[in-house]
Amino acid sequence: MDGEELTEQETALYDRQIRVWGADAQRRLSKSHILICGMKGTVAEFCKNIVLAGVGSVTLVDDRIVTDESLSVNFLILPHENHYNGKTLAEVCCDSLKEFNHMVHVAVETGDISTFGVEFFEKFDAVIISCCSLGKKKLINQKCRKLSKRVAFYTVECRGSCGEMFVDLLDYKYSKKKLEETIECQIEYPSFEEAISVPWRALPRRVSKLYFAMRVIEQFEDVEGRNPGETTIADLPGVLKLRKELCETNSLDESQIPDALLERLLTDTREFPPVCAIIGGILGQEVIKAISGKGDPLKNFFFFDAMDGKGLIEDISGPSTRS
Amino acid sequence: MASQEQLSAIKRAKVLMVGAGGIGCELLKTLALSGFQDIHIIDMDTIEVSNLNRQFLFRQSHVGQSKAKVARDAVLRFRPNISITPYHANVESRFNVDFFKEFDVVLNGLDNLDARRHVNRLCLAAGIPLVESGTTGFLGQVTVHLKGKTECYECQPKPAPKTYPVCTITSTPSKFVHCIVWAKDLLFAKLFGDKNQENDLNVHSSDTANSSEHSEDVFECRKDEDIERYGRRIYDHVFGHNIEVALSNEETWKNRNKPRPIYSKDVLPEEQTKENGNEEKGCAADDVSAMVSLSLKNPQDIWSLVENSRVFLEALRLFFLKREKDIGNLTFDKDDQLAVEFVTAAANIRASSFGIPLHSLFEAKGIAGNIVHAVATTNAIIAGLIVIEAIKVLQKDNNNYRMTYCLEHPSRKLLLMPVEPYEPNRSCYVCSETPLSLEVNTQRCKLRDFVEKIIKAKLGMNFPLIMQGASILYEVGEDLEEDMVVIYAANLEKALSELPSPVTSGSVLTVEDLQQEFSCSINIKHREEFDEEKEPDGMLLSGWVEAPVDKDNNKPIGNDESTSNALPSMETLDGDKDDEIQETSEVVEAFAGKKRKLSEVSEVTAPDPSGPSSINQNKPEKLDIDDEDDELIISDDWESFTKKKKL
């Protein structure tokens, strides 16, 4: 360690969490820089979590204006016109987040970051993307991967009672204590594009149905040129057709992607606050682990469905990166 | 998003939250966002700085104010049109069954066992569903309790806070936590606490040859005695003289490592203690600190014996010099910096004497203060899960209730593991009809001990009424007649067999708590002798299986032991973990045992819920009076689950 110690203020404020992950981890967090794009309910939860955790800085990107829908699931937006009038989602959230922890620098970045150069991403230790098209997700992921420094990449998407999270930590090395020994661990992660390109028949049996369903919807939105979440029940026939095609290509039985599940994902596109809290919490934990280098990170998808209450991890990777 | 029916059920609902802390803040926020419009919230605490890392509704400027009120104000900012009613009060005080009956569901976000049991009983009495929860570090769980349909909160015995035999603390410590308990409950109490309190400080396992009068003098500061001198005298007495006396009893040390006596002149030659530079800065009494005075900056450093001794003497000196008015009134408070410094130093010196590894102030504070480690993310996850269950409860979605466990390491890919609730435990003394048994020496045991140690401490009754047949032996209440009060007071001092209605072997006592609307019966059995070490209370309550208290392994519950590995529970769990994590179904099987899952229970096998107040009990727990601040209560099942990692 470089010998810098936590200030008295930090020690007092972070006492309870230092008892969880230690002072070294806290120091590393305080030097980290996080980029977050797409300020919806789940991401708001996530931002709250990492600002409280005491990261160095948080940069928010979302040029959309505040709407009723964004108000309804995002507790960072106060429903007074004075608070949000004329401001973008990022700006409004920035103002609120600053209040949670004065030691964290919160700022706004404008523009379409998928068009920014690779050097823009070098400033960050972790990048979190939400409300983004398939194409943009892949693009940003690629840019991060081009850097010599490791930039952790995450995507998160919640629809109704379901939520999905993806993690790419590239080639991640960390150590942990087991009994009296220190064990060196290494995990290789596929990029988002690599992961979703793994043929479905090559995946372990009994992979969550939600994984497949999300891929179908994602493809549909991509093909139809829709923004994420811009679907209705009227799209069901189109989606079912796409499902048929994808299942044929992948030799997967269509029953693996139930109609009912697709219907839910098409119609319940608004976020459900309890699911935001859950996914935002899991995502927060993952980013904290990756930044601090402490704890086993998950690889590489996490799913939650309030219907069955399971929060599960799926390893979607090709043979070379399968752990 | 919730369906139309869900939304209307939510809008109509009246919800009670108990606790506005770590889970409470997250829960209130999520309830408000989810469309709840009538929320009541009870919390007796005020806001502290250490809350701010996770209780995000609070700001620095709110320190000292009521959590319930500030939480309400904060949430109204983003949901101005809902109704949130705060109560800055202890849930165990004025809230009776009628109060609870007003609600559709009760959601707990508590941090102590007592309050949880209390709320459990009130919910049973009122017939209102209860959603319970707890978190510690990265672990958490949510459970649902419906009277008659599922287990109540007390159907599974909860692990009691750790207790230690007196002689381990006074004579034969083997772990650092023993030294902390000695430093906090004996030495600190003796020097700075109520002088009239009984104190075991000079108890020896052999004879008490040294006259107690002589000992009394030792701890009092003599008139005109130099504080410096006094400090060294105390130091020498407890770390030197007392150890020598203990050593003189060979028996004790036959199979144990002998401690070594430590004298101040050997550790700190006289002149050195005069070199304290920074002390006379005009600081307020509250901010006084030995660490500052001695320029010891980092609470995570482990001090040497010399440094600990300096802190010991300096802290003692500062108490007498700057906080004289507090002396005689103090109880240990983890937020009292000087007290923490003193206890850390004293514990470390004792540890040094007994060959036990020393600890930093940060670690010692965690142990002495029973601090539970906590982060925002786990609380947020648990809050989300609570709301999901609450919505099911409102819709009476009986087949879908789940207990959900939030794990630190996935089990069979699952990080959030839902489990079906179990049917009520037929031997639960709280919600089923089973009497308890008590073995006691009816001729020696006073009613007072029975009331304090059994009725209040173990059975968790705050306002008991004790009867034998039709005769009331004791009760507490506001509107009692004076002559009854006198009789009850007299009864407390009598041995059980000498009560107006004599309690002897074969007697059956009925005990009720009118506020909790909870009653149980206890079969009395006379027994002459009790083992002083194993049964220090001289009473044995039985009829149920006690939760295993794990001696060596750490449990992430406000348990001294767990916080002694102040570094992350992650490390502890990593150490315990084998690569083979037990299969989910096996786990469920393992603790299913005789119990059946809700889905397996056909029509009418659950106990009749319509017998409200005559519910009997079975197994109380060994509660130590010393419990505080356990943010997570993990059920028995849960522990056996986390421990069942070896295949």
PDB file of C-alpha atoms in Angstrom, chain B residues 23-209:
ATOM      1  CA  ILE B  23     -32.990  -2.062   6.884  1.00  0.00           C
ATOM      2  CA  GLY B  24     -35.621   0.510   7.822  1.00  0.00           C
ATOM      3  CA  CYS B  25     -34.298   3.312   5.622  1.00  0.00           C
ATOM      4  CA  GLU B  26     -34.082   1.038   2.588  1.00  0.00           C
ATOM      5  CA  LEU B  27     -37.465  -0.448   3.345  1.00  0.00           C
ATOM      6  CA  LEU B  28     -39.264   2.846   3.785  1.00  0.00           C
ATOM      7  CA  LYS B  29     -37.846   4.106   0.518  1.00  0.00           C
ATOM      8  CA  THR B  30     -38.833   0.964  -1.393  1.00  0.00           C
ATOM      9  CA  LEU B  31     -42.319   0.864   0.125  1.00  0.00           C
ATOM     10  CA  ALA B  32     -42.900   4.475  -0.860  1.00  0.00           C
ATOM     11  CA  LEU B  33     -41.666   3.911  -4.417  1.00  0.00           C
ATOM     12  CA  SER B  34     -43.805   0.776  -4.703  1.00  0.00           C
ATOM     13  CA  GLY B  35     -46.972   2.712  -4.102  1.00  0.00           C
ATOM     14  CA  PHE B  36     -47.667   2.215  -0.393  1.00  0.00           C
ATOM     15  CA  GLN B  37     -49.546   5.174   0.991  1.00  0.00           C
ATOM     16  CA  ASP B  38     -50.079   4.579   4.694  1.00  0.00           C
ATOM     17  CA  ILE B  39     -46.938   3.631   6.569  1.00  0.00           C
ATOM     18  CA  HIS B  40     -46.299   3.764  10.295  1.00  0.00           C
ATOM     19  CA  ILE B  41     -42.806   3.481  11.656  1.00  0.00           C
ATOM     20  CA  ILE B  42     -41.496   2.897  15.173  1.00  0.00           C
ATOM     21  CA  ASP B  43     -37.911   3.487  16.275  1.00  0.00           C
ATOM     22  CA  MET B  44     -36.553   4.586  19.633  1.00  0.00           C
ATOM     23  CA  ASP B  45     -33.058   5.521  18.460  1.00  0.00           C
ATOM     24  CA  THR B  46     -31.402   8.739  17.466  1.00  0.00           C
ATOM     25  CA  ILE B  47     -28.985   9.127  14.580  1.00  0.00           C
ATOM     26  CA  GLU B  48     -25.243   8.558  15.041  1.00  0.00           C
ATOM     27  CA  VAL B  49     -22.330   9.213  12.702  1.00  0.00           C
ATOM     28  CA  SER B  50     -21.604   5.517  12.238  1.00  0.00           C
ATOM     29  CA  ASN B  51     -25.118   5.083  10.815  1.00  0.00           C
ATOM     30  CA  LEU B  52     -24.435   7.355   7.878  1.00  0.00           C
ATOM     31  CA  ASN B  53     -22.548   4.809   5.783  1.00  0.00           C
ATOM     32  CA  ARG B  54     -25.798   3.024   5.073  1.00  0.00           C
ATOM     33  CA  GLN B  55     -28.809   4.771   6.569  1.00  0.00           C
ATOM     34  CA  PHE B  56     -28.947   7.053   3.572  1.00  0.00           C
ATOM     35  CA  LEU B  57     -32.008   9.032   4.581  1.00  0.00           C
ATOM     36  CA  PHE B  58     -29.901  10.685   7.278  1.00  0.00           C
ATOM     37  CA  ARG B  59     -27.311  13.431   7.004  1.00  0.00           C
ATOM     38  CA  GLN B  60     -24.536  14.681   9.237  1.00  0.00           C
ATOM     39  CA  SER B  61     -26.789  17.534  10.311  1.00  0.00           C
ATOM     40  CA  HIS B  62     -29.344  15.043  11.628  1.00  0.00           C
ATOM     41  CA  VAL B  63     -27.049  13.453  14.192  1.00  0.00           C
ATOM     42  CA  GLY B  64     -28.882  13.306  17.504  1.00  0.00           C
ATOM     43  CA  GLN B  65     -32.376  13.474  16.026  1.00  0.00           C
ATOM     44  CA  SER B  66     -35.048  10.777  15.956  1.00  0.00           C
ATOM     45  CA  LYS B  67     -34.527   8.196  13.221  1.00  0.00           C
ATOM     46  CA  ALA B  68     -38.228   7.618  12.691  1.00  0.00           C
ATOM     47  CA  LYS B  69     -38.952  11.305  12.223  1.00  0.00           C
ATOM     48  CA  VAL B  70     -36.021  12.108   9.984  1.00  0.00           C
ATOM     49  CA  ALA B  71     -36.656   9.041   7.829  1.00  0.00           C
ATOM     50  CA  ARG B  72     -40.210  10.168   7.360  1.00  0.00           C
ATOM     51  CA  ASP B  73     -39.217  13.686   6.371  1.00  0.00           C
ATOM     52  CA  ALA B  74     -36.646  12.406   3.904  1.00  0.00           C
ATOM     53  CA  VAL B  75     -39.052  10.083   2.130  1.00  0.00           C
ATOM     54  CA  LEU B  76     -41.797  12.694   1.961  1.00  0.00           C
ATOM     55  CA  ARG B  77     -39.428  14.761  -0.123  1.00  0.00           C
ATOM     56  CA  PHE B  78     -39.773  12.377  -3.029  1.00  0.00           C
ATOM     57  CA  ARG B  79     -43.268  11.137  -2.170  1.00  0.00           C
ATOM     58  CA  PRO B  80     -44.978  14.180  -0.694  1.00  0.00           C
ATOM     59  CA  ASN B  81     -48.497  12.830  -0.906  1.00  0.00           C
ATOM     60  CA  ILE B  82     -48.271   9.667   1.142  1.00  0.00           C
ATOM     61  CA  SER B  83     -48.843   9.296   4.848  1.00  0.00           C
ATOM     62  CA  ILE B  84     -45.955   8.274   7.068  1.00  0.00           C
ATOM     63  CA  THR B  85     -46.523   8.304  10.823  1.00  0.00           C
ATOM     64  CA  PRO B  86     -43.365   8.163  12.925  1.00  0.00           C
ATOM     65  CA  TYR B  87     -43.182   7.047  16.562  1.00  0.00           C
ATOM     66  CA  HIS B  88     -40.028   7.911  18.439  1.00  0.00           C
ATOM     67  CA  ALA B  89     -40.587   5.215  21.040  1.00  0.00           C
ATOM     68  CA  ASN B  90     -39.619   1.754  22.145  1.00  0.00           C
ATOM     69  CA  VAL B  91     -41.799  -0.850  20.474  1.00  0.00           C
ATOM     70  CA  GLU B  92     -41.812  -2.712  23.786  1.00  0.00           C
ATOM     71  CA  SER B  93     -43.474   0.190  25.524  1.00  0.00           C
ATOM     72  CA  ARG B  94     -46.947   1.420  24.746  1.00  0.00           C
ATOM     73  CA  PHE B  95     -47.998  -0.532  21.680  1.00  0.00           C
ATOM     74  CA  ASN B  96     -50.569  -3.127  22.583  1.00  0.00           C
ATOM     75  CA  VAL B  97     -52.502  -5.720  20.633  1.00  0.00           C
ATOM     76  CA  ASP B  98     -55.183  -3.251  19.607  1.00  0.00           C
ATOM     77  CA  PHE B  99     -52.559  -1.049  18.050  1.00  0.00           C
ATOM     78  CA  PHE B 100     -51.171  -3.945  16.044  1.00  0.00           C
ATOM     79  CA  LYS B 101     -54.606  -5.079  14.905  1.00  0.00           C
ATOM     80  CA  GLU B 102     -54.963  -1.918  12.853  1.00  0.00           C
ATOM     81  CA  PHE B 103     -52.354  -3.048  10.353  1.00  0.00           C
ATOM     82  CA  ASP B 104     -52.449  -5.386   7.391  1.00  0.00           C
ATOM     83  CA  VAL B 105     -48.868  -6.466   7.839  1.00  0.00           C
ATOM     84  CA  VAL B 106     -45.950  -5.790  10.165  1.00  0.00           C
ATOM     85  CA  LEU B 107     -42.423  -5.474   8.781  1.00  0.00           C
ATOM     86  CA  ASN B 108     -39.486  -5.791  11.154  1.00  0.00           C
ATOM     87  CA  GLY B 109     -36.108  -4.152  10.639  1.00  0.00           C
ATOM     88  CA  LEU B 110     -34.836  -4.626  14.179  1.00  0.00           C
ATOM     89  CA  ASP B 111     -31.436  -5.195  15.652  1.00  0.00           C
ATOM     90  CA  ASN B 112     -32.141  -7.127  18.847  1.00  0.00           C
ATOM     91  CA  LEU B 113     -33.708 -10.358  19.884  1.00  0.00           C
ATOM     92  CA  ASP B 114     -35.851  -8.968  22.693  1.00  0.00           C
ATOM     93  CA  ALA B 115     -37.806  -6.621  20.480  1.00  0.00           C
ATOM     94  CA  ARG B 116     -38.238  -9.268  17.808  1.00  0.00           C
ATOM     95  CA  ARG B 117     -39.723 -11.717  20.252  1.00  0.00           C
ATOM     96  CA  HIS B 118     -41.992  -9.042  21.625  1.00  0.00           C
ATOM     97  CA  VAL B 119     -43.300  -8.106  18.192  1.00  0.00           C
ATOM     98  CA  ASN B 120     -43.677 -11.775  17.308  1.00  0.00           C
ATOM     99  CA  ARG B 121     -45.980 -12.329  20.266  1.00  0.00           C
ATOM    100  CA  LEU B 122     -48.033  -9.252  19.569  1.00  0.00           C
ATOM    101  CA  CYS B 123     -48.484 -10.258  15.943  1.00  0.00           C
ATOM    102  CA  LEU B 124     -49.587 -13.711  17.042  1.00  0.00           C
ATOM    103  CA  ALA B 125     -52.005 -12.251  19.513  1.00  0.00           C
ATOM    104  CA  ALA B 126     -53.369  -9.792  16.966  1.00  0.00           C
ATOM    105  CA  GLY B 127     -53.426 -12.354  14.172  1.00  0.00           C
ATOM    106  CA  ILE B 128     -51.439 -10.078  11.887  1.00  0.00           C
ATOM    107  CA  PRO B 129     -48.808 -11.377   9.438  1.00  0.00           C
ATOM    108  CA  LEU B 130     -45.210 -10.574  10.259  1.00  0.00           C
ATOM    109  CA  VAL B 131     -42.288 -10.290   7.829  1.00  0.00           C
ATOM    110  CA  GLU B 132     -39.018 -10.614   9.705  1.00  0.00           C
ATOM    111  CA  SER B 133     -35.533  -9.851   8.462  1.00  0.00           C
ATOM    112  CA  GLY B 134     -31.920  -9.421   9.445  1.00  0.00           C
ATOM    113  CA  THR B 135     -28.518  -8.616   7.947  1.00  0.00           C
ATOM    114  CA  THR B 136     -24.875  -8.777   8.927  1.00  0.00           C
ATOM    115  CA  GLY B 137     -22.199  -7.811   6.454  1.00  0.00           C
ATOM    116  CA  PHE B 138     -23.041  -9.603   3.225  1.00  0.00           C
ATOM    117  CA  LEU B 139     -25.486 -12.024   4.738  1.00  0.00           C
ATOM    118  CA  GLY B 140     -29.187 -11.556   5.209  1.00  0.00           C
ATOM    119  CA  GLN B 141     -32.564 -13.196   5.297  1.00  0.00           C
ATOM    120  CA  VAL B 142     -36.260 -12.477   5.074  1.00  0.00           C
ATOM    121  CA  THR B 143     -38.891 -14.725   6.665  1.00  0.00           C
ATOM    122  CA  VAL B 144     -42.674 -14.673   6.662  1.00  0.00           C
ATOM    123  CA  HIS B 145     -44.775 -15.593   9.688  1.00  0.00           C
ATOM    124  CA  LEU B 146     -48.493 -16.225   9.617  1.00  0.00           C
ATOM    125  CA  LYS B 147     -50.188 -17.465  12.722  1.00  0.00           C
ATOM    126  CA  GLY B 148     -51.334 -21.000  12.382  1.00  0.00           C
ATOM    127  CA  LYS B 149     -49.945 -21.357   8.882  1.00  0.00           C
ATOM    128  CA  THR B 150     -46.205 -20.989   9.263  1.00  0.00           C
ATOM    129  CA  GLU B 151     -43.648 -21.091  12.021  1.00  0.00           C
ATOM    130  CA  CYS B 152     -43.716 -18.122  14.284  1.00  0.00           C
ATOM    131  CA  TYR B 153     -40.455 -16.243  14.792  1.00  0.00           C
ATOM    132  CA  GLU B 154     -39.765 -18.227  17.959  1.00  0.00           C
ATOM    133  CA  CYS B 155     -40.501 -21.696  16.599  1.00  0.00           C
ATOM    134  CA  GLN B 156     -36.803 -22.018  15.846  1.00  0.00           C
ATOM    135  CA  PRO B 157     -34.689 -21.293  18.901  1.00  0.00           C
ATOM    136  CA  LYS B 158     -32.478 -18.323  18.234  1.00  0.00           C
ATOM    137  CA  PRO B 159     -28.831 -18.395  19.206  1.00  0.00           C
ATOM    138  CA  ALA B 160     -28.345 -16.549  22.448  1.00  0.00           C
ATOM    139  CA  PRO B 161     -25.528 -14.092  22.934  1.00  0.00           C
ATOM    140  CA  LYS B 162     -22.391 -15.684  24.230  1.00  0.00           C
ATOM    141  CA  THR B 163     -21.872 -15.965  27.956  1.00  0.00           C
ATOM    142  CA  TYR B 164     -18.668 -16.852  29.778  1.00  0.00           C
ATOM    143  CA  PRO B 165     -18.202 -18.587  33.120  1.00  0.00           C
ATOM    144  CA  VAL B 166     -17.186 -16.131  35.804  1.00  0.00           C
ATOM    145  CA  CYS B 167     -13.916 -17.863  36.597  1.00  0.00           C
ATOM    146  CA  THR B 168     -12.797 -17.687  32.979  1.00  0.00           C
ATOM    147  CA  ILE B 169     -13.144 -13.966  33.159  1.00  0.00           C
ATOM    148  CA  THR B 170     -11.678 -13.479  36.597  1.00  0.00           C
ATOM    149  CA  SER B 171      -8.951 -16.096  36.656  1.00  0.00           C
ATOM    150  CA  THR B 172      -8.343 -18.146  33.525  1.00  0.00           C
ATOM    151  CA  PRO B 173      -8.858 -16.178  30.340  1.00  0.00           C
ATOM    152  CA  SER B 174      -7.762 -17.949  27.169  1.00  0.00           C
ATOM    153  CA  LYS B 175      -9.117 -15.611  24.502  1.00  0.00           C
ATOM    154  CA  PHE B 176      -8.955 -11.925  23.900  1.00  0.00           C
ATOM    155  CA  VAL B 177     -12.694 -11.536  24.357  1.00  0.00           C
ATOM    156  CA  HIS B 178     -12.310 -12.790  27.932  1.00  0.00           C
ATOM    157  CA  CYS B 179      -9.853  -9.973  28.564  1.00  0.00           C
ATOM    158  CA  ILE B 180     -12.267  -7.451  27.081  1.00  0.00           C
ATOM    159  CA  VAL B 181     -15.096  -8.624  29.301  1.00  0.00           C
ATOM    160  CA  TRP B 182     -12.772  -8.386  32.299  1.00  0.00           C
ATOM    161  CA  ALA B 183     -11.630  -4.902  31.353  1.00  0.00           C
ATOM    162  CA  LYS B 184     -15.123  -3.650  30.580  1.00  0.00           C
ATOM    163  CA  ASP B 185     -17.406  -5.320  33.094  1.00  0.00           C
ATOM    164  CA  LEU B 186     -14.994  -5.645  35.984  1.00  0.00           C
ATOM    165  CA  LEU B 187     -12.155  -3.140  35.950  1.00  0.00           C
ATOM    166  CA  PHE B 188     -13.862  -0.270  34.182  1.00  0.00           C
ATOM    167  CA  ALA B 189     -17.001  -0.819  36.216  1.00  0.00           C
ATOM    168  CA  LYS B 190     -15.019  -0.943  39.424  1.00  0.00           C
ATOM    169  CA  LEU B 191     -13.079   2.217  38.789  1.00  0.00           C
ATOM    170  CA  PHE B 192     -15.644   4.384  37.058  1.00  0.00           C
ATOM    171  CA  GLY B 193     -19.007   2.778  37.605  1.00  0.00           C
ATOM    172  CA  ASP B 194     -21.486   2.577  40.391  1.00  0.00           C
ATOM    173  CA  LYS B 195     -19.577   1.827  43.578  1.00  0.00           C
ATOM    174  CA  ASN B 196     -22.520  -0.029  45.012  1.00  0.00           C
ATOM    175  CA  GLN B 197     -22.609  -2.623  42.281  1.00  0.00           C
ATOM    176  CA  GLU B 198     -21.378  -6.084  43.090  1.00  0.00           C
ATOM    177  CA  ASN B 199     -18.116  -6.718  41.359  1.00  0.00           C
ATOM    178  CA  ASP B 200     -16.210  -9.964  40.979  1.00  0.00           C
ATOM    179  CA  LEU B 201     -12.903  -8.301  40.462  1.00  0.00           C
ATOM    180  CA  ASN B 202     -11.109  -9.836  43.370  1.00  0.00           C
ATOM    181  CA  VAL B 203     -12.749 -13.206  43.269  1.00  0.00           C
ATOM    182  CA  HIS B 204     -10.249 -16.033  43.442  1.00  0.00           C
ATOM    183  CA  SER B 205     -10.908 -19.623  42.732  1.00  0.00           C
ATOM    184  CA  SER B 206      -9.280 -20.564  46.004  1.00  0.00           C
ATOM    185  CA  ASP B 207     -10.050 -19.019  49.366  1.00  0.00           C
ATOM    186  CA  THR B 208     -10.780 -15.348  49.735  1.00  0.00           C
ATOM    187  CA  ALA B 209      -8.038 -14.990  52.295  1.00  0.00           C
TER     188      ALA B 209
END
